Amino acid sequence: HTILEMPEQSVKEQLRHESVIHADETSMVCEQKLHWLHMSSTERMTSYGLHPKRGTEAMNAIGILPEFQGTVIHDSWKPYFSYHCTHSVCNAHIIRELIFAFEENRQPWASDFKELLLRINHRVERARGEGNSFLPPRTLHHFERQYDHLLWLALRRNPRQRGSPHRRGRKKQTKTRNLVERLRDYRSAVLAFMYDFRVAFTNNQAERDLRMAKVKQKISGTFRSQAGGAMFCRIRGYISTARKNTLSAFDALSLAFL
């Protein structure tokens, strides 16, 4: 796997300078302990890294996000927001939570919010298909006002629960309240796809790039050593990148040895 060290570093360097990347992480077992497989990718490149930690310590060690200056699309997990780049959250996750708020908690604003996001995405796709690279300012303002109105309704419907003055610590909030606060605090990240047509509506690219690793774990089991996990990440990232560039896995590995 040392043959692929240079290609791996090359992909990492290119990802650091991309305008938009996808990021995600998933649990993996290595040396009989819980580890985390971190992934950064685009439509043309994939990079994996295995680490015992899930948060910023791992992402700093992998070395892509600390230097990244573009837009990173992720699932709104809090450690991602510690990096000083532009953020976009996966709206597929947001929509699933909105559906839960509407169907389980009987909150009508949530259904309207879901429809608004889908409507904006449809408008963006239509504009992109017509050859445009941005929405008119009037259209942006219209959607922003609708977003803010529904957010106001959501905040009224889900007030913050106050903790007891006789107990230390913050009062645990409901899932719906937490969702509403994310929609409020990360408004620009939720609507990033509306402002920048290069940004995808969802993080499906990352989820597709992680799928093979989960299949591997299900079929082949766990990693017995850190070295084995590192080998898998390097080889798998190389093959994934090759296939994204219309090169078969067999041809890519043959070229590596040649």
mmCIF file of C-alpha atoms in Angstrom:
data_model
loop_
_atom_site.group_PDB
_atom_site.id
_atom_site.type_symbol
_atom_site.label_atom_id
_atom_site.label_comp_id
_atom_site.label_asym_id
_atom_site.label_seq_id
_atom_site.Cartn_x
_atom_site.Cartn_y
_atom_site.Cartn_z
ATOM 1 C CA HIS A 1 0.000 0.000 0.000
ATOM 2 C CA THR A 2 3.058 2.269 0.164
ATOM 3 C CA ILE A 3 2.803 2.540 -3.634
ATOM 4 C CA LEU A 4 -0.376 4.550 -3.124
ATOM 5 C CA GLU A 5 1.020 6.993 -0.580
ATOM 6 C CA MET A 6 1.722 9.671 -3.184
ATOM 7 C CA PRO A 7 -1.720 9.398 -4.878
ATOM 8 C CA GLU A 8 -3.376 9.591 -1.449
ATOM 9 C CA GLN A 9 -1.490 12.774 -0.533
ATOM 10 C CA SER A 10 -2.260 14.231 -3.956
ATOM 11 C CA VAL A 11 -6.002 13.671 -3.486
ATOM 12 C CA LYS A 12 -5.870 15.251 -0.026
ATOM 13 C CA GLU A 13 -4.061 18.292 -1.387
ATOM 14 C CA GLN A 14 -6.601 18.702 -4.193
ATOM 15 C CA LEU A 15 -9.522 18.347 -1.760
ATOM 16 C CA ARG A 16 -8.075 21.130 0.409
ATOM 17 C CA HIS A 17 -8.341 23.482 -2.578
ATOM 18 C CA GLU A 18 -11.768 22.431 -3.882
ATOM 19 C CA SER A 19 -14.622 24.953 -3.785
ATOM 20 C CA VAL A 20 -17.102 22.385 -2.374
ATOM 21 C CA ILE A 21 -16.518 19.049 -0.628
ATOM 22 C CA HIS A 22 -18.686 16.502 1.176
ATOM 23 C CA ALA A 23 -17.748 15.173 4.619
ATOM 24 C CA ASP A 24 -19.125 12.423 6.830
ATOM 25 C CA GLU A 25 -18.038 9.799 9.333
ATOM 26 C CA THR A 26 -19.186 6.359 10.410
ATOM 27 C CA SER A 27 -18.283 3.931 13.174
ATOM 28 C CA MET A 28 -15.818 1.090 12.508
ATOM 29 C CA VAL A 29 -14.303 -1.490 14.851
ATOM 30 C CA CYS A 30 -10.526 -1.730 14.953
ATOM 31 C CA GLU A 31 -8.486 -3.766 17.458
ATOM 32 C CA GLN A 32 -11.800 -4.658 19.137
ATOM 33 C CA LYS A 33 -12.423 -0.979 19.927
ATOM 34 C CA LEU A 34 -14.761 1.584 18.416
ATOM 35 C CA HIS A 35 -13.033 3.749 15.806
ATOM 36 C CA TRP A 36 -14.341 6.232 13.255
ATOM 37 C CA LEU A 37 -13.928 6.234 9.503
ATOM 38 C CA HIS A 38 -13.805 9.848 8.296
ATOM 39 C CA MET A 39 -14.436 10.656 4.655
ATOM 40 C CA SER A 40 -14.035 13.733 2.437
ATOM 41 C CA SER A 41 -15.052 13.605 -1.204
ATOM 42 C CA THR A 42 -16.280 15.253 -4.387
ATOM 43 C CA GLU A 43 -17.746 13.789 -7.561
ATOM 44 C CA ARG A 44 -14.177 13.046 -8.716
ATOM 45 C CA MET A 45 -12.165 12.320 -5.557
ATOM 46 C CA THR A 46 -12.453 10.338 -2.319
ATOM 47 C CA SER A 47 -10.280 10.291 0.799
ATOM 48 C CA TYR A 48 -10.708 8.081 3.872
ATOM 49 C CA GLY A 49 -9.068 8.181 7.289
ATOM 50 C CA LEU A 50 -9.501 5.869 10.308
ATOM 51 C CA HIS A 51 -9.076 7.305 13.796
ATOM 52 C CA PRO A 52 -9.985 6.335 17.397
ATOM 53 C CA LYS A 53 -11.772 9.674 17.826
ATOM 54 C CA ARG A 54 -14.819 11.090 16.100
ATOM 55 C CA GLY A 55 -14.398 14.842 16.639
ATOM 56 C CA THR A 56 -11.953 17.601 15.746
ATOM 57 C CA GLU A 57 -8.921 15.689 17.058
ATOM 58 C CA ALA A 58 -9.442 13.113 14.322
ATOM 59 C CA MET A 59 -10.262 15.620 11.593
ATOM 60 C CA ASN A 60 -7.196 17.689 12.490
ATOM 61 C CA ALA A 61 -4.999 14.593 12.304
ATOM 62 C CA ILE A 62 -6.386 13.671 8.869
ATOM 63 C CA GLY A 63 -5.540 17.193 7.769
ATOM 64 C CA ILE A 64 -8.113 18.237 5.161
ATOM 65 C CA LEU A 65 -10.638 20.420 6.976
ATOM 66 C CA PRO A 66 -8.132 22.518 8.988
ATOM 67 C CA GLU A 67 -6.805 24.018 5.733
ATOM 68 C CA PHE A 68 -10.033 23.963 3.738
ATOM 69 C CA GLN A 69 -11.454 27.362 2.726
ATOM 70 C CA GLY A 70 -14.407 26.421 0.520
ATOM 71 C CA THR A 71 -17.853 25.028 1.428
ATOM 72 C CA VAL A 72 -18.140 21.725 3.291
ATOM 73 C CA ILE A 73 -21.447 19.841 3.168
ATOM 74 C CA HIS A 74 -22.122 17.737 6.264
ATOM 75 C CA ASP A 75 -24.892 16.443 8.532
ATOM 76 C CA SER A 76 -24.722 19.480 10.903
ATOM 77 C CA TRP A 77 -22.748 17.592 13.551
ATOM 78 C CA LYS A 78 -21.397 20.331 15.814
ATOM 79 C CA PRO A 79 -17.593 19.696 15.548
ATOM 80 C CA TYR A 80 -17.731 20.483 11.812
ATOM 81 C CA PHE A 81 -18.761 24.056 12.617
ATOM 82 C CA SER A 82 -15.501 24.636 14.489
ATOM 83 C CA TYR A 83 -13.697 24.959 11.143
ATOM 84 C CA HIS A 84 -13.423 28.415 9.589
ATOM 85 C CA CYS A 85 -14.879 27.629 6.194
ATOM 86 C CA THR A 86 -18.360 27.976 4.693
ATOM 87 C CA HIS A 87 -20.845 25.344 5.850
ATOM 88 C CA SER A 88 -23.812 23.640 4.230
ATOM 89 C CA VAL A 89 -25.971 21.098 6.037
ATOM 90 C CA CYS A 90 -27.628 18.067 4.483
ATOM 91 C CA ASN A 91 -31.259 18.956 3.866
ATOM 92 C CA ALA A 92 -32.239 15.297 3.580
ATOM 93 C CA HIS A 93 -31.522 15.042 7.327
ATOM 94 C CA ILE A 94 -33.451 18.257 7.981
ATOM 95 C CA ILE A 95 -36.452 17.027 6.007
ATOM 96 C CA ARG A 96 -36.534 13.709 7.899
ATOM 97 C CA GLU A 97 -36.647 15.612 11.184
ATOM 98 C CA LEU A 98 -39.351 17.938 9.865
ATOM 99 C CA ILE A 99 -41.475 14.945 8.843
ATOM 100 C CA PHE A 100 -41.076 13.520 12.357
ATOM 101 C CA ALA A 101 -42.108 16.862 13.914
ATOM 102 C CA PHE A 102 -45.198 16.979 11.722
ATOM 103 C CA GLU A 103 -46.306 13.344 11.944
ATOM 104 C CA GLU A 104 -45.359 12.541 15.543
ATOM 105 C CA ASN A 105 -45.688 15.934 17.233
ATOM 106 C CA ARG A 106 -48.526 17.313 15.097
ATOM 107 C CA GLN A 107 -46.776 20.577 14.225
ATOM 108 C CA PRO A 108 -48.148 22.029 10.931
ATOM 109 C CA TRP A 109 -45.259 24.500 10.475
ATOM 110 C CA ALA A 110 -42.898 21.543 9.980
ATOM 111 C CA SER A 111 -44.786 20.323 6.910
ATOM 112 C CA ASP A 112 -44.779 23.850 5.474
ATOM 113 C CA PHE A 113 -41.055 24.129 6.176
ATOM 114 C CA LYS A 114 -40.370 20.878 4.346
ATOM 115 C CA GLU A 115 -42.395 22.048 1.348
ATOM 116 C CA LEU A 116 -40.528 25.363 1.337
ATOM 117 C CA LEU A 117 -37.118 23.655 1.173
ATOM 118 C CA LEU A 118 -38.281 21.357 -1.618
ATOM 119 C CA ARG A 119 -39.769 24.319 -3.486
ATOM 120 C CA ILE A 120 -36.520 26.270 -3.236
ATOM 121 C CA ASN A 121 -34.559 23.264 -4.463
ATOM 122 C CA HIS A 122 -36.924 22.870 -7.424
ATOM 123 C CA ARG A 123 -36.458 26.558 -8.272
ATOM 124 C CA VAL A 124 -32.672 26.212 -8.068
ATOM 125 C CA GLU A 125 -32.695 23.116 -10.296
ATOM 126 C CA ARG A 126 -34.848 24.895 -12.852
ATOM 127 C CA ALA A 127 -32.591 27.952 -12.857
ATOM 128 C CA ARG A 128 -29.516 25.753 -13.214
ATOM 129 C CA GLY A 129 -31.157 23.920 -16.112
ATOM 130 C CA GLU A 130 -31.787 27.261 -17.810
ATOM 131 C CA GLY A 131 -28.093 28.061 -17.620
ATOM 132 C CA ASN A 132 -28.242 30.469 -14.682
ATOM 133 C CA SER A 133 -25.707 30.489 -11.850
ATOM 134 C CA PHE A 134 -27.779 32.343 -9.245
ATOM 135 C CA LEU A 135 -31.368 33.288 -8.339
ATOM 136 C CA PRO A 136 -32.599 36.877 -8.776
ATOM 137 C CA PRO A 137 -32.337 39.013 -5.589
ATOM 138 C CA ARG A 138 -36.128 39.383 -5.451
ATOM 139 C CA THR A 139 -36.570 35.601 -5.459
ATOM 140 C CA LEU A 140 -33.943 35.178 -2.747
ATOM 141 C CA HIS A 141 -35.645 37.793 -0.579
ATOM 142 C CA HIS A 142 -39.029 36.114 -1.085
ATOM 143 C CA PHE A 143 -37.726 32.723 0.056
ATOM 144 C CA GLU A 144 -35.840 34.273 2.985
ATOM 145 C CA ARG A 145 -39.036 35.950 4.235
ATOM 146 C CA GLN A 146 -40.944 32.672 4.038
ATOM 147 C CA TYR A 147 -38.138 30.902 5.906
ATOM 148 C CA ASP A 148 -38.128 33.527 8.670
ATOM 149 C CA HIS A 149 -41.922 33.467 9.025
ATOM 150 C CA LEU A 150 -42.039 29.686 9.439
ATOM 151 C CA LEU A 151 -39.123 29.857 11.848
ATOM 152 C CA TRP A 152 -41.028 32.407 13.938
ATOM 153 C CA LEU A 153 -44.021 30.037 14.077
ATOM 154 C CA ALA A 154 -41.742 27.163 15.072
ATOM 155 C CA LEU A 155 -40.112 29.140 17.878
ATOM 156 C CA ARG A 156 -43.508 30.141 19.270
ATOM 157 C CA ARG A 157 -44.736 26.557 19.105
ATOM 158 C CA ASN A 158 -41.594 25.191 20.794
ATOM 159 C CA PRO A 159 -40.455 27.532 23.579
ATOM 160 C CA ARG A 160 -37.224 26.768 25.391
ATOM 161 C CA GLN A 161 -37.825 24.745 28.542
ATOM 162 C CA ARG A 162 -36.489 26.396 31.684
ATOM 163 C CA GLY A 163 -34.447 24.409 34.151
ATOM 164 C CA SER A 164 -35.132 24.275 37.877
ATOM 165 C CA PRO A 165 -33.249 26.938 39.887
ATOM 166 C CA HIS A 166 -32.469 24.204 42.420
ATOM 167 C CA ARG A 167 -30.682 21.971 39.879
ATOM 168 C CA ARG A 168 -27.368 22.541 38.198
ATOM 169 C CA GLY A 169 -26.924 22.254 34.460
ATOM 170 C CA ARG A 170 -29.034 23.093 31.444
ATOM 171 C CA LYS A 171 -32.523 21.712 30.961
ATOM 172 C CA LYS A 172 -32.676 19.062 28.244
ATOM 173 C CA GLN A 173 -34.715 20.279 25.274
ATOM 174 C CA THR A 174 -37.026 18.311 23.000
ATOM 175 C CA LYS A 175 -35.814 17.008 19.636
ATOM 176 C CA THR A 176 -38.091 19.443 17.864
ATOM 177 C CA ARG A 177 -36.781 22.406 19.870
ATOM 178 C CA ASN A 178 -33.225 21.373 19.018
ATOM 179 C CA LEU A 179 -34.190 21.206 15.337
ATOM 180 C CA VAL A 180 -35.758 24.668 15.486
ATOM 181 C CA GLU A 181 -32.648 26.121 17.098
ATOM 182 C CA ARG A 182 -30.495 24.622 14.343
ATOM 183 C CA LEU A 183 -32.782 26.122 11.698
ATOM 184 C CA ARG A 184 -32.374 29.472 13.459
ATOM 185 C CA ASP A 185 -28.644 29.375 14.236
ATOM 186 C CA TYR A 186 -27.492 27.834 10.963
ATOM 187 C CA ARG A 187 -29.860 29.534 8.535
ATOM 188 C CA SER A 188 -27.117 30.310 6.014
ATOM 189 C CA ALA A 189 -25.936 26.678 6.110
ATOM 190 C CA VAL A 190 -29.454 25.321 5.537
ATOM 191 C CA LEU A 191 -29.928 27.680 2.574
ATOM 192 C CA ALA A 192 -26.375 27.428 1.201
ATOM 193 C CA PHE A 193 -27.626 25.534 -1.871
ATOM 194 C CA MET A 194 -29.872 28.500 -2.671
ATOM 195 C CA TYR A 195 -27.041 31.046 -2.630
ATOM 196 C CA ASP A 196 -24.385 28.918 -4.356
ATOM 197 C CA PHE A 197 -25.468 26.575 -7.155
ATOM 198 C CA ARG A 198 -22.272 24.531 -6.731
ATOM 199 C CA VAL A 199 -23.576 23.341 -3.352
ATOM 200 C CA ALA A 200 -25.763 20.216 -3.368
ATOM 201 C CA PHE A 201 -29.128 20.088 -1.611
ATOM 202 C CA THR A 202 -28.124 16.930 0.298
ATOM 203 C CA ASN A 203 -25.000 15.089 1.415
ATOM 204 C CA ASN A 204 -25.841 11.993 -0.620
ATOM 205 C CA GLN A 205 -22.397 12.008 -2.233
ATOM 206 C CA ALA A 206 -20.787 11.361 1.153
ATOM 207 C CA GLU A 207 -23.292 8.682 2.082
ATOM 208 C CA ARG A 208 -22.638 6.852 -1.195
ATOM 209 C CA ASP A 209 -18.889 7.022 -0.628
ATOM 210 C CA LEU A 210 -19.264 5.544 2.872
ATOM 211 C CA ARG A 211 -21.580 2.728 1.822
ATOM 212 C CA MET A 212 -18.842 0.432 0.548
ATOM 213 C CA ALA A 213 -16.969 0.676 3.850
ATOM 214 C CA LYS A 214 -20.062 -0.435 5.748
ATOM 215 C CA VAL A 215 -20.561 -3.324 3.333
ATOM 216 C CA LYS A 216 -16.923 -4.310 3.883
ATOM 217 C CA GLN A 217 -17.393 -4.355 7.648
ATOM 218 C CA LYS A 218 -20.585 -6.399 7.367
ATOM 219 C CA ILE A 219 -18.996 -9.022 5.140
ATOM 220 C CA SER A 220 -15.345 -9.119 6.197
ATOM 221 C CA GLY A 221 -15.623 -8.067 9.805
ATOM 222 C CA THR A 222 -13.417 -5.675 11.739
ATOM 223 C CA PHE A 223 -9.844 -4.428 11.409
ATOM 224 C CA ARG A 224 -7.372 -6.317 13.595
ATOM 225 C CA SER A 225 -4.790 -3.512 13.560
ATOM 226 C CA GLN A 226 -4.410 0.201 12.927
ATOM 227 C CA ALA A 227 -2.057 -0.616 10.052
ATOM 228 C CA GLY A 228 -4.754 -2.748 8.409
ATOM 229 C CA GLY A 229 -7.278 0.025 8.742
ATOM 230 C CA ALA A 230 -4.856 2.532 7.228
ATOM 231 C CA MET A 231 -4.186 0.180 4.312
ATOM 232 C CA PHE A 232 -7.898 -0.201 3.654
ATOM 233 C CA CYS A 233 -8.443 3.575 3.675
ATOM 234 C CA ARG A 234 -5.597 4.256 1.276
ATOM 235 C CA ILE A 235 -6.497 1.483 -1.190
ATOM 236 C CA ARG A 236 -10.216 2.110 -1.026
ATOM 237 C CA GLY A 237 -9.770 5.867 -1.530
ATOM 238 C CA TYR A 238 -7.543 5.212 -4.558
ATOM 239 C CA ILE A 239 -10.021 2.788 -6.154
ATOM 240 C CA SER A 240 -13.000 5.066 -5.462
ATOM 241 C CA THR A 241 -11.219 8.043 -7.027
ATOM 242 C CA ALA A 242 -10.188 5.974 -10.054
ATOM 243 C CA ARG A 243 -13.734 4.721 -10.654
ATOM 244 C CA LYS A 244 -15.092 8.257 -10.405
ATOM 245 C CA ASN A 245 -12.742 9.103 -13.278
ATOM 246 C CA THR A 246 -13.937 6.221 -15.499
ATOM 247 C CA LEU A 247 -11.009 3.922 -14.637
ATOM 248 C CA SER A 248 -11.813 0.402 -13.478
ATOM 249 C CA ALA A 249 -10.437 -0.918 -10.198
ATOM 250 C CA PHE A 250 -8.362 -3.560 -12.048
ATOM 251 C CA ASP A 251 -6.821 -1.008 -14.418
ATOM 252 C CA ALA A 252 -6.166 1.427 -11.565
ATOM 253 C CA LEU A 253 -4.320 -1.176 -9.490
ATOM 254 C CA SER A 254 -2.401 -2.388 -12.543
ATOM 255 C CA LEU A 255 -1.228 1.152 -13.252
ATOM 256 C CA ALA A 256 -0.178 1.564 -9.620
ATOM 257 C CA PHE A 257 2.132 -1.461 -9.820
ATOM 258 C CA LEU A 258 3.455 -0.456 -13.228
#
